[in-house]
Amino acid sequence: MRRVPLLLAAALSLLAAPASAGPYDAGFRAFLDGTIAPAAREAGVPAAVIARELAGMTPDTSLPGLGKPGGKGAPPPVNYQAEFRAPGGYFRDSQFNGLVAKGRTLARRHASTLQRIEQRYGVPGRIVLAIWARESGYGAARIPKDALRTLATRAYMGQRRDFFAKETVAALQILADGHIRRQDMKSSWGGALGQPQFLPSSFLRHAVDFDGDGKRDIWNSAPDTLASIAAYLNWYGWVKGRDWGYEAVVPASVSCTREGPDRGQPISAWTAEGVRRVKERPFPAHEVPQPGFLLMPAGRFGPAFIATDNFYVLKSYNESDVYALFVGHLADRYGNNTGFVQDWRPIKTRSRGAVRKIQLQLEARGHDVGGADGLIGFKTRRSLGAAQEKAGKPATCWLE
Ligand SMILES: [Ca+2]
């Protein structure tokens, strides 16, 4: 390998010297010293750790979603030009086949660990594996960022600054506790840590040392990662012995406006109204008296489901219905790798801005759309359906 000529090396080091400091470096320094460091001291992080970890830190202005620093600048607006993706786009067979094959291999490799995890936390191994897959490709995804710098930059000049200031302090606590070396504490661009993609506060509450080396290492240890995911779901109320949900056929007599976690009833009541499981399979006997919830992510244009409470526990990981359904469906596919029985039919999509406009119109007419954010959640779907019914049309619970 050729050595860099000495003169060139000197010129390069000049480029990196403070003479070429970024426009926000001084303000960021003042923010670290005046806001983050005192908060960290108050949280019990030793002064030596704070000084060591914050020394020489500059903001990472390459992160997306940053605004002007200093607390006054408005955060960058949501990109309302972006197309809202139809749910069916997330469920192509091609996306699942690779994940299923790799997941089966990993299920065998970690069989005894997953068994012990299920015994302790009540969460089935296939659910834990599916979240691992979704969050980091079973740990194979590149997680590129210096977590502390990413979080501190967001706290200084991103959206939700107070939230990220607390997460920055939590990240310092993780370092102070010695779970991971700074250079190995990697995050996504959003500041989510390691293979299960925990924010630092979630790490402090939920991360588990399951391989017994004294460190909660969700960056390098598969047992720690898997147990941490299960501990998280357990804490959010995973109901032991219940599944996440079942694909179901919903007759026209049961309105799609009855979707949602606040409109549940015993599964036996749904079946009494004519809701059936696909392929004429019965619901498992132990589930029948338990609560079930209608779930129709594409309204009448796609598969329908009777979800259990555990579906909403999956949503504690990520509040999107499509996310939770992806995890549940992948967990099912480790078995026989078959797709949904009902098709995702072609469906109307609009920009987030256009969806938001429709949501504001629905709100003006007294509907609850769960906040006009340009995304189509269950409250928006059933409000669309209610407006259709009021207009004397059959409800599709989707955009017209
Ligand atoms: Ca460990």
CSV table of C-alpha atoms and ligand atoms in Angstrom, one decimal:
chain,number,residue,atom,x,y,z
A,1,MET,CA,0.0,0.0,0.0
A,2,ARG,CA,1.3,3.5,-0.9
A,3,ARG,CA,1.9,5.9,1.9
A,4,VAL,CA,0.3,9.3,1.8
A,5,PRO,CA,3.1,11.8,1.1
A,6,LEU,CA,3.8,13.7,4.3
A,7,LEU,CA,3.0,17.1,2.7
A,8,LEU,CA,-0.4,15.9,1.5
A,9,ALA,CA,-1.1,14.4,4.9
A,10,ALA,CA,-0.3,17.8,6.5
A,11,ALA,CA,-2.7,19.5,4.0
A,12,LEU,CA,-5.4,17.0,4.8
A,13,SER,CA,-5.1,17.6,8.5
A,14,LEU,CA,-5.3,21.3,7.9
A,15,LEU,CA,-8.7,20.7,6.2
A,16,ALA,CA,-10.0,18.9,9.2
A,17,ALA,CA,-8.7,21.5,11.6
A,18,PRO,CA,-11.1,23.9,13.4
A,19,ALA,CA,-10.2,26.6,10.9
A,20,SER,CA,-12.8,24.9,8.6
A,21,ALA,CA,-15.3,24.4,11.4
A,22,GLY,CA,-19.0,24.2,10.4
A,23,PRO,CA,-21.3,27.1,10.9
A,24,TYR,CA,-23.2,25.4,13.7
A,25,ASP,CA,-20.2,24.0,15.7
A,26,ALA,CA,-20.0,26.8,18.2
A,27,GLY,CA,-23.7,26.9,18.9
A,28,PHE,CA,-23.8,23.1,19.2
A,29,ARG,CA,-20.9,23.2,21.7
A,30,ALA,CA,-22.8,25.7,23.8
A,31,PHE,CA,-25.9,23.5,23.6
A,32,LEU,CA,-23.9,20.4,24.8
A,33,ASP,CA,-22.3,22.3,27.6
A,34,GLY,CA,-25.4,24.3,28.7
A,35,THR,CA,-28.2,21.8,28.2
A,36,ILE,CA,-27.1,18.2,27.7
A,37,ALA,CA,-24.3,18.1,30.2
A,38,PRO,CA,-26.3,19.5,33.1
A,39,ALA,CA,-29.2,17.2,32.3
A,40,ALA,CA,-26.9,14.2,32.2
A,41,ARG,CA,-25.3,15.1,35.5
A,42,GLU,CA,-28.7,15.3,37.0
A,43,ALA,CA,-29.5,11.9,35.7
A,44,GLY,CA,-26.4,10.5,37.5
A,45,VAL,CA,-24.0,10.3,34.6
A,46,PRO,CA,-20.5,10.8,36.0
A,47,ALA,CA,-18.8,14.1,35.0
A,48,ALA,CA,-15.8,12.2,33.6
A,49,VAL,CA,-18.1,10.2,31.2
A,50,ILE,CA,-19.9,13.3,30.1
A,51,ALA,CA,-16.7,15.2,29.4
A,52,ARG,CA,-15.1,12.2,27.6
A,53,GLU,CA,-18.1,11.4,25.3
A,54,LEU,CA,-19.0,15.0,24.4
A,55,ALA,CA,-15.4,16.2,23.8
A,56,GLY,CA,-14.9,17.5,20.3
A,57,MET,CA,-18.4,16.6,19.1
A,58,THR,CA,-19.7,18.5,16.1
A,59,PRO,CA,-23.3,18.2,14.7
A,60,ASP,CA,-23.9,15.7,12.0
A,61,THR,CA,-25.5,18.0,9.4
A,62,SER,CA,-25.8,15.1,6.9
A,63,LEU,CA,-28.9,13.8,8.8
A,64,PRO,CA,-32.2,14.2,7.0
A,65,GLY,CA,-35.0,16.2,8.6
A,66,LEU,CA,-32.9,18.9,10.3
A,67,GLY,CA,-33.9,22.6,10.6
A,68,LYS,CA,-32.3,25.7,11.9
A,69,PRO,CA,-30.7,25.3,15.3
A,70,GLY,CA,-31.3,27.4,18.4
A,71,GLY,CA,-34.8,26.4,19.2
A,72,LYS,CA,-36.4,29.2,17.2
A,73,GLY,CA,-36.3,27.8,13.7
A,74,ALA,CA,-39.4,25.9,12.6
A,75,PRO,CA,-38.8,22.2,12.0
A,76,PRO,CA,-38.8,21.2,8.4
A,77,PRO,CA,-42.3,20.5,7.1
A,78,VAL,CA,-43.6,17.0,6.5
A,79,ASN,CA,-43.2,16.1,2.9
A,80,TYR,CA,-46.8,16.2,1.8
A,81,GLN,CA,-45.8,15.7,-1.8
A,82,ALA,CA,-44.8,12.1,-1.0
A,83,GLU,CA,-47.2,9.4,-2.2
A,84,PHE,CA,-49.0,7.4,0.4
A,85,ARG,CA,-48.1,3.9,-0.4
A,86,ALA,CA,-50.9,1.4,-0.8
A,87,PRO,CA,-50.8,-1.4,1.9
A,88,GLY,CA,-50.6,-4.2,-0.7
A,89,GLY,CA,-47.2,-2.9,-1.8
A,90,TYR,CA,-45.7,-4.2,1.5
A,91,PHE,CA,-46.9,-7.8,1.1
A,92,ARG,CA,-45.3,-9.1,-2.1
A,93,ASP,CA,-44.2,-12.8,-2.0
A,94,SER,CA,-40.8,-11.8,-3.2
A,95,GLN,CA,-40.3,-9.7,-0.1
A,96,PHE,CA,-41.1,-12.7,2.2
A,97,ASN,CA,-39.4,-15.6,0.6
A,98,GLY,CA,-35.8,-14.6,1.5
A,99,LEU,CA,-36.9,-13.5,5.0
A,100,VAL,CA,-38.7,-16.8,5.6
A,101,ALA,CA,-35.7,-19.0,4.5
A,102,LYS,CA,-33.3,-17.1,6.6
A,103,GLY,CA,-35.7,-17.0,9.6
A,104,ARG,CA,-36.1,-20.7,9.5
A,105,THR,CA,-32.3,-21.2,9.6
A,106,LEU,CA,-32.0,-18.8,12.5
A,107,ALA,CA,-35.0,-20.4,14.3
A,108,ARG,CA,-33.0,-23.7,14.3
A,109,ARG,CA,-29.7,-22.0,15.3
A,110,HIS,CA,-31.3,-20.2,18.3
A,111,ALA,CA,-34.0,-22.8,19.1
A,112,SER,CA,-33.0,-23.3,22.8
A,113,THR,CA,-32.6,-19.5,23.4
A,114,LEU,CA,-36.0,-18.8,21.8
A,115,GLN,CA,-37.6,-21.5,23.9
A,116,ARG,CA,-36.1,-20.0,27.1
A,117,ILE,CA,-37.2,-16.5,26.0
A,118,GLU,CA,-40.8,-17.7,25.4
A,119,GLN,CA,-40.8,-19.4,28.8
A,120,ARG,CA,-39.7,-16.2,30.5
A,121,TYR,CA,-41.6,-13.5,28.5
A,122,GLY,CA,-44.5,-15.5,27.0
A,123,VAL,CA,-43.7,-14.2,23.5
A,124,PRO,CA,-43.4,-16.9,20.8
A,125,GLY,CA,-40.1,-17.2,19.0
A,126,ARG,CA,-41.6,-16.7,15.6
A,127,ILE,CA,-42.9,-13.3,16.6
A,128,VAL,CA,-39.5,-12.2,18.1
A,129,LEU,CA,-37.8,-13.4,14.9
A,130,ALA,CA,-40.2,-11.5,12.7
A,131,ILE,CA,-39.5,-8.2,14.5
A,132,TRP,CA,-35.7,-8.9,14.3
A,133,ALA,CA,-36.2,-9.4,10.5
A,134,ARG,CA,-38.2,-6.2,10.1
A,135,GLU,CA,-35.9,-4.0,12.2
A,136,SER,CA,-32.5,-5.0,11.0
A,137,GLY,CA,-32.7,-7.9,8.6
A,138,TYR,CA,-31.9,-10.3,11.5
A,139,GLY,CA,-29.0,-8.1,12.4
A,140,ALA,CA,-27.5,-8.0,8.9
A,141,ALA,CA,-28.5,-4.4,8.1
A,142,ARG,CA,-25.8,-1.8,8.2
A,143,ILE,CA,-26.5,0.5,11.1
A,144,PRO,CA,-24.1,3.3,10.2
A,145,LYS,CA,-24.4,6.2,12.6
A,146,ASP,CA,-22.6,7.3,15.8
A,147,ALA,CA,-25.7,7.1,18.1
A,148,LEU,CA,-24.7,9.8,20.6
A,149,ARG,CA,-23.8,12.3,17.9
A,150,THR,CA,-27.0,11.5,15.9
A,151,LEU,CA,-29.2,12.0,18.9
A,152,ALA,CA,-27.5,15.2,20.1
A,153,THR,CA,-27.7,16.7,16.6
A,154,ARG,CA,-31.5,16.0,16.5
A,155,ALA,CA,-31.8,17.5,19.9
A,156,TYR,CA,-30.1,20.6,18.7
A,157,MET,CA,-31.5,21.2,15.2
A,158,GLY,CA,-34.1,18.4,14.4
A,159,GLN,CA,-37.7,17.9,15.0
A,160,ARG,CA,-39.0,17.0,18.6
A,161,ARG,CA,-35.9,18.6,20.2
A,162,ASP,CA,-36.9,18.0,23.9
A,163,PHE,CA,-37.6,14.4,23.1
A,164,PHE,CA,-34.2,13.9,21.6
A,165,ALA,CA,-32.4,15.8,24.4
A,166,LYS,CA,-33.8,13.2,26.8
A,167,GLU,CA,-32.7,10.4,24.5
A,168,THR,CA,-29.2,11.9,24.3
A,169,VAL,CA,-29.0,11.8,28.1
A,170,ALA,CA,-30.2,8.2,28.1
A,171,ALA,CA,-27.5,7.3,25.6
A,172,LEU,CA,-24.9,8.8,27.9
A,173,GLN,CA,-26.3,6.6,30.7
A,174,ILE,CA,-25.9,3.5,28.5
A,175,LEU,CA,-22.3,4.5,27.9
A,176,ALA,CA,-21.8,5.2,31.6
A,177,ASP,CA,-23.1,1.8,32.5
A,178,GLY,CA,-20.5,0.2,30.2
A,179,HIS,CA,-22.8,-1.9,28.0
A,180,ILE,CA,-21.1,-0.9,24.9
A,181,ARG,CA,-18.1,1.1,23.7
A,182,ARG,CA,-18.7,4.5,22.2
A,183,GLN,CA,-17.3,3.5,18.8
A,184,ASP,CA,-19.7,0.4,18.7
A,185,MET,CA,-22.8,2.3,19.8
A,186,LYS,CA,-24.4,2.6,16.4
A,187,SER,CA,-27.8,3.8,15.4
A,188,SER,CA,-30.0,4.5,12.4
A,189,TRP,CA,-30.3,8.0,11.1
A,190,GLY,CA,-33.3,8.4,13.4
A,191,GLY,CA,-31.2,7.5,16.5
A,192,ALA,CA,-32.6,3.9,17.0
A,193,LEU,CA,-30.0,1.6,18.5
A,194,GLY,CA,-28.7,-1.7,17.4
A,195,GLN,CA,-30.4,-4.8,16.0
A,196,PRO,CA,-33.9,-4.3,17.7
A,197,GLN,CA,-33.7,-0.5,16.9
A,198,PHE,CA,-34.5,0.7,20.4
A,199,LEU,CA,-34.4,4.4,21.4
A,200,PRO,CA,-32.0,4.8,24.3
A,201,SER,CA,-34.9,5.2,26.8
A,202,SER,CA,-36.3,1.9,25.6
A,203,PHE,CA,-32.9,0.4,26.0
A,204,LEU,CA,-32.7,1.5,29.6
A,205,ARG,CA,-36.2,0.0,30.4
A,206,HIS,CA,-36.3,-3.1,28.2
A,207,ALA,CA,-32.9,-4.3,27.0
A,208,VAL,CA,-31.8,-7.6,28.6
A,209,ASP,CA,-28.5,-9.4,29.1
A,210,PHE,CA,-29.6,-12.9,28.1
A,211,ASP,CA,-26.2,-14.4,27.3
A,212,GLY,CA,-25.0,-13.7,30.8
A,213,ASP,CA,-21.9,-11.7,30.0
A,214,GLY,CA,-23.0,-8.8,32.2
A,215,LYS,CA,-23.7,-6.5,29.2
A,216,ARG,CA,-26.9,-5.7,27.5
A,217,ASP,CA,-25.5,-5.8,24.0
A,218,ILE,CA,-28.2,-5.3,21.4
A,219,TRP,CA,-25.5,-4.5,18.8
A,220,ASN,CA,-23.6,-7.8,18.8
A,221,SER,CA,-25.4,-10.4,20.8
A,222,ALA,CA,-28.3,-12.4,19.2
A,223,PRO,CA,-29.6,-13.7,22.6
A,224,ASP,CA,-29.6,-10.2,24.1
A,225,THR,CA,-31.3,-8.8,21.0
A,226,LEU,CA,-34.0,-11.5,20.9
A,227,ALA,CA,-34.7,-11.4,24.7
A,228,SER,CA,-34.8,-7.6,24.6
A,229,ILE,CA,-37.5,-7.6,21.9
A,230,ALA,CA,-39.5,-10.1,23.9
A,231,ALA,CA,-39.1,-8.1,27.1
A,232,TYR,CA,-40.3,-5.1,25.3
A,233,LEU,CA,-43.5,-6.8,24.0
A,234,ASN,CA,-44.0,-8.4,27.4
A,235,TRP,CA,-43.9,-4.9,29.0
A,236,TYR,CA,-46.4,-3.6,26.6
A,237,GLY,CA,-48.9,-6.3,27.5
A,238,TRP,CA,-48.3,-9.3,25.2
A,239,VAL,CA,-51.0,-11.8,26.1
A,240,LYS,CA,-49.4,-15.2,26.6
A,241,GLY,CA,-51.1,-18.0,24.6
A,242,ARG,CA,-52.9,-15.8,22.1
A,243,ASP,CA,-51.9,-15.2,18.5
A,244,TRP,CA,-51.7,-11.8,16.8
A,245,GLY,CA,-54.7,-12.3,14.5
A,246,TYR,CA,-56.4,-14.3,11.8
A,247,GLU,CA,-57.3,-13.5,8.2
A,248,ALA,CA,-61.1,-13.5,8.0
A,249,VAL,CA,-63.9,-13.1,5.5
A,250,VAL,CA,-66.2,-10.2,6.5
A,251,PRO,CA,-69.7,-10.3,4.9
A,252,ALA,CA,-71.2,-7.1,3.5
A,253,SER,CA,-73.6,-7.1,6.4
A,254,VAL,CA,-70.8,-6.3,8.8
A,255,SER,CA,-69.8,-2.7,8.1
A,256,CYS,CA,-66.1,-1.9,7.6
A,257,THR,CA,-66.7,1.1,9.8
A,258,ARG,CA,-66.6,-1.3,12.8
A,259,GLU,CA,-62.8,-1.5,12.5
A,260,GLY,CA,-60.5,-0.6,15.4
A,261,PRO,CA,-59.1,-1.5,18.8
A,262,ASP,CA,-61.9,0.5,20.5
A,263,ARG,CA,-64.7,-1.5,18.8
A,264,GLY,CA,-63.8,-5.0,19.8
A,265,GLN,CA,-66.1,-7.8,20.9
A,266,PRO,CA,-65.6,-11.5,21.6
A,267,ILE,CA,-64.6,-13.5,18.6
A,268,SER,CA,-67.7,-15.6,19.1
A,269,ALA,CA,-69.8,-12.4,18.6
A,270,TRP,CA,-68.1,-11.7,15.3
A,271,THR,CA,-68.7,-15.3,14.1
A,272,ALA,CA,-72.4,-15.0,15.2
A,273,GLU,CA,-72.5,-12.1,12.7
A,274,GLY,CA,-71.2,-14.2,9.9
A,275,VAL,CA,-67.4,-13.4,10.1
A,276,ARG,CA,-65.5,-16.5,9.2
A,277,ARG,CA,-61.8,-17.5,9.1
A,278,VAL,CA,-60.4,-18.0,5.6
A,279,LYS,CA,-60.2,-21.6,4.2
A,280,GLU,CA,-63.1,-22.6,6.4
A,281,ARG,CA,-60.8,-23.1,9.3
A,282,PRO,CA,-62.3,-22.6,12.8
A,283,PHE,CA,-60.9,-20.1,15.2
A,284,PRO,CA,-58.9,-21.9,17.9
A,285,ALA,CA,-61.2,-22.8,20.7
A,286,HIS,CA,-59.3,-20.9,23.3
A,287,GLU,CA,-59.5,-17.7,21.2
A,288,VAL,CA,-63.3,-17.8,20.6
A,289,PRO,CA,-64.4,-16.2,23.9
A,290,GLN,CA,-61.6,-13.7,23.8
A,291,PRO,CA,-61.8,-10.1,22.4
A,292,GLY,CA,-61.3,-9.7,18.6
A,293,PHE,CA,-61.0,-6.5,16.6
A,294,LEU,CA,-61.8,-5.9,13.0
A,295,LEU,CA,-58.8,-4.9,10.9
A,296,MET,CA,-59.1,-3.9,7.3
A,297,PRO,CA,-55.9,-2.1,6.2
A,298,ALA,CA,-57.1,-1.4,2.7
A,299,GLY,CA,-60.8,-1.1,3.6
A,300,ARG,CA,-62.9,-3.3,1.3
A,301,PHE,CA,-60.1,-3.5,-1.3
A,302,GLY,CA,-57.9,-6.0,0.5
A,303,PRO,CA,-57.7,-8.8,3.1
A,304,ALA,CA,-59.6,-8.5,6.3
A,305,PHE,CA,-58.6,-9.8,9.7
A,306,ILE,CA,-59.8,-10.4,13.2
A,307,ALA,CA,-56.9,-9.1,15.3
A,308,THR,CA,-56.2,-9.9,18.9
A,309,ASP,CA,-54.9,-7.6,21.7
A,310,ASN,CA,-51.4,-8.7,20.7
A,311,PHE,CA,-51.7,-7.0,17.3
A,312,TYR,CA,-51.9,-3.7,19.2
A,313,VAL,CA,-48.9,-4.8,21.3
A,314,LEU,CA,-47.0,-5.2,18.0
A,315,LYS,CA,-48.1,-1.6,17.2
A,316,SER,CA,-46.3,-0.4,20.4
A,317,TYR,CA,-43.1,-1.2,18.4
A,318,ASN,CA,-44.2,1.0,15.4
A,319,GLU,CA,-47.7,2.5,15.3
A,320,SER,CA,-48.4,1.6,11.7
A,321,ASP,CA,-51.0,-1.1,11.0
A,322,VAL,CA,-49.0,-2.2,8.0
A,323,TYR,CA,-45.9,-2.7,10.2
A,324,ALA,CA,-47.7,-4.8,12.7
A,325,LEU,CA,-49.4,-6.8,10.0
A,326,PHE,CA,-46.0,-7.4,8.3
A,327,VAL,CA,-44.6,-8.8,11.5
A,328,GLY,CA,-47.6,-11.0,12.2
A,329,HIS,CA,-47.8,-12.3,8.6
A,330,LEU,CA,-44.0,-13.0,8.5
A,331,ALA,CA,-44.3,-14.9,11.8
A,332,ASP,CA,-47.1,-17.0,10.2
A,333,ARG,CA,-45.1,-17.6,7.1
A,334,TYR,CA,-42.2,-19.4,8.9
A,335,GLY,CA,-44.8,-22.2,9.0
A,336,ASN,CA,-45.9,-23.0,5.5
A,337,ASN,CA,-44.9,-19.7,3.7
A,338,THR,CA,-48.3,-19.0,2.1
A,339,GLY,CA,-49.6,-15.6,1.4
A,340,PHE,CA,-53.0,-14.0,2.3
A,341,VAL,CA,-56.0,-15.8,0.8
A,342,GLN,CA,-57.7,-12.5,-0.2
A,343,ASP,CA,-56.1,-10.2,-2.8
A,344,TRP,CA,-54.9,-6.7,-2.4
A,345,ARG,CA,-56.9,-5.2,-5.2
A,346,PRO,CA,-55.8,-2.0,-7.1
A,347,ILE,CA,-56.5,0.9,-4.9
A,348,LYS,CA,-56.5,4.6,-5.1
A,349,THR,CA,-53.6,6.4,-3.5
A,350,ARG,CA,-53.1,10.2,-3.2
A,351,SER,CA,-50.3,12.4,-2.0
A,352,ARG,CA,-50.2,13.0,1.8
A,353,GLY,CA,-51.3,16.5,1.1
A,354,ALA,CA,-54.4,15.4,-0.7
A,355,VAL,CA,-55.2,12.8,2.0
A,356,ARG,CA,-54.7,15.5,4.6
A,357,LYS,CA,-57.2,17.7,2.8
A,358,ILE,CA,-59.8,14.9,2.8
A,359,GLN,CA,-59.1,14.4,6.5
A,360,LEU,CA,-59.7,18.1,7.3
A,361,GLN,CA,-63.0,17.9,5.4
A,362,LEU,CA,-64.0,14.8,7.4
A,363,GLU,CA,-63.1,16.6,10.6
A,364,ALA,CA,-65.2,19.6,9.6
A,365,ARG,CA,-68.1,17.2,9.4
A,366,GLY,CA,-67.6,15.9,12.8
A,367,HIS,CA,-65.5,12.7,12.1
A,368,ASP,CA,-62.5,11.6,14.1
A,369,VAL,CA,-59.7,10.8,11.8
A,370,GLY,CA,-57.0,10.5,14.5
A,371,GLY,CA,-55.3,13.8,13.4
A,372,ALA,CA,-55.0,15.1,9.9
A,373,ASP,CA,-51.6,13.8,9.2
A,374,GLY,CA,-52.0,12.6,5.6
A,375,LEU,CA,-51.7,8.9,6.6
A,376,ILE,CA,-54.6,6.5,6.4
A,377,GLY,CA,-55.1,4.8,9.8
A,378,PHE,CA,-58.1,3.0,11.0
A,379,LYS,CA,-59.8,6.1,12.2
A,380,THR,CA,-59.5,7.7,8.8
A,381,ARG,CA,-60.7,4.5,7.1
A,382,ARG,CA,-63.8,4.1,9.2
A,383,SER,CA,-64.6,7.8,8.9
A,384,LEU,CA,-64.4,7.5,5.1
A,385,GLY,CA,-66.8,4.6,5.4
A,386,ALA,CA,-69.2,6.4,7.7
A,387,ALA,CA,-69.3,9.4,5.3
A,388,GLN,CA,-70.0,7.0,2.4
A,389,GLU,CA,-72.8,5.3,4.3
A,390,LYS,CA,-74.3,8.7,5.2
A,391,ALA,CA,-74.3,9.5,1.5
A,392,GLY,CA,-76.3,6.3,0.9
A,393,LYS,CA,-73.4,4.5,-0.7
A,394,PRO,CA,-71.9,1.1,0.2
A,395,ALA,CA,-68.9,1.7,2.5
A,396,THR,CA,-65.5,0.9,1.2
A,397,CYS,CA,-63.6,2.6,4.0
A,398,TRP,CA,-61.1,3.9,1.5
A,399,LEU,CA,-60.5,6.9,-0.8
A,400,GLU,CA,-62.8,7.2,-3.7
B,1,CA,CA,-25.0,-9.9,27.1
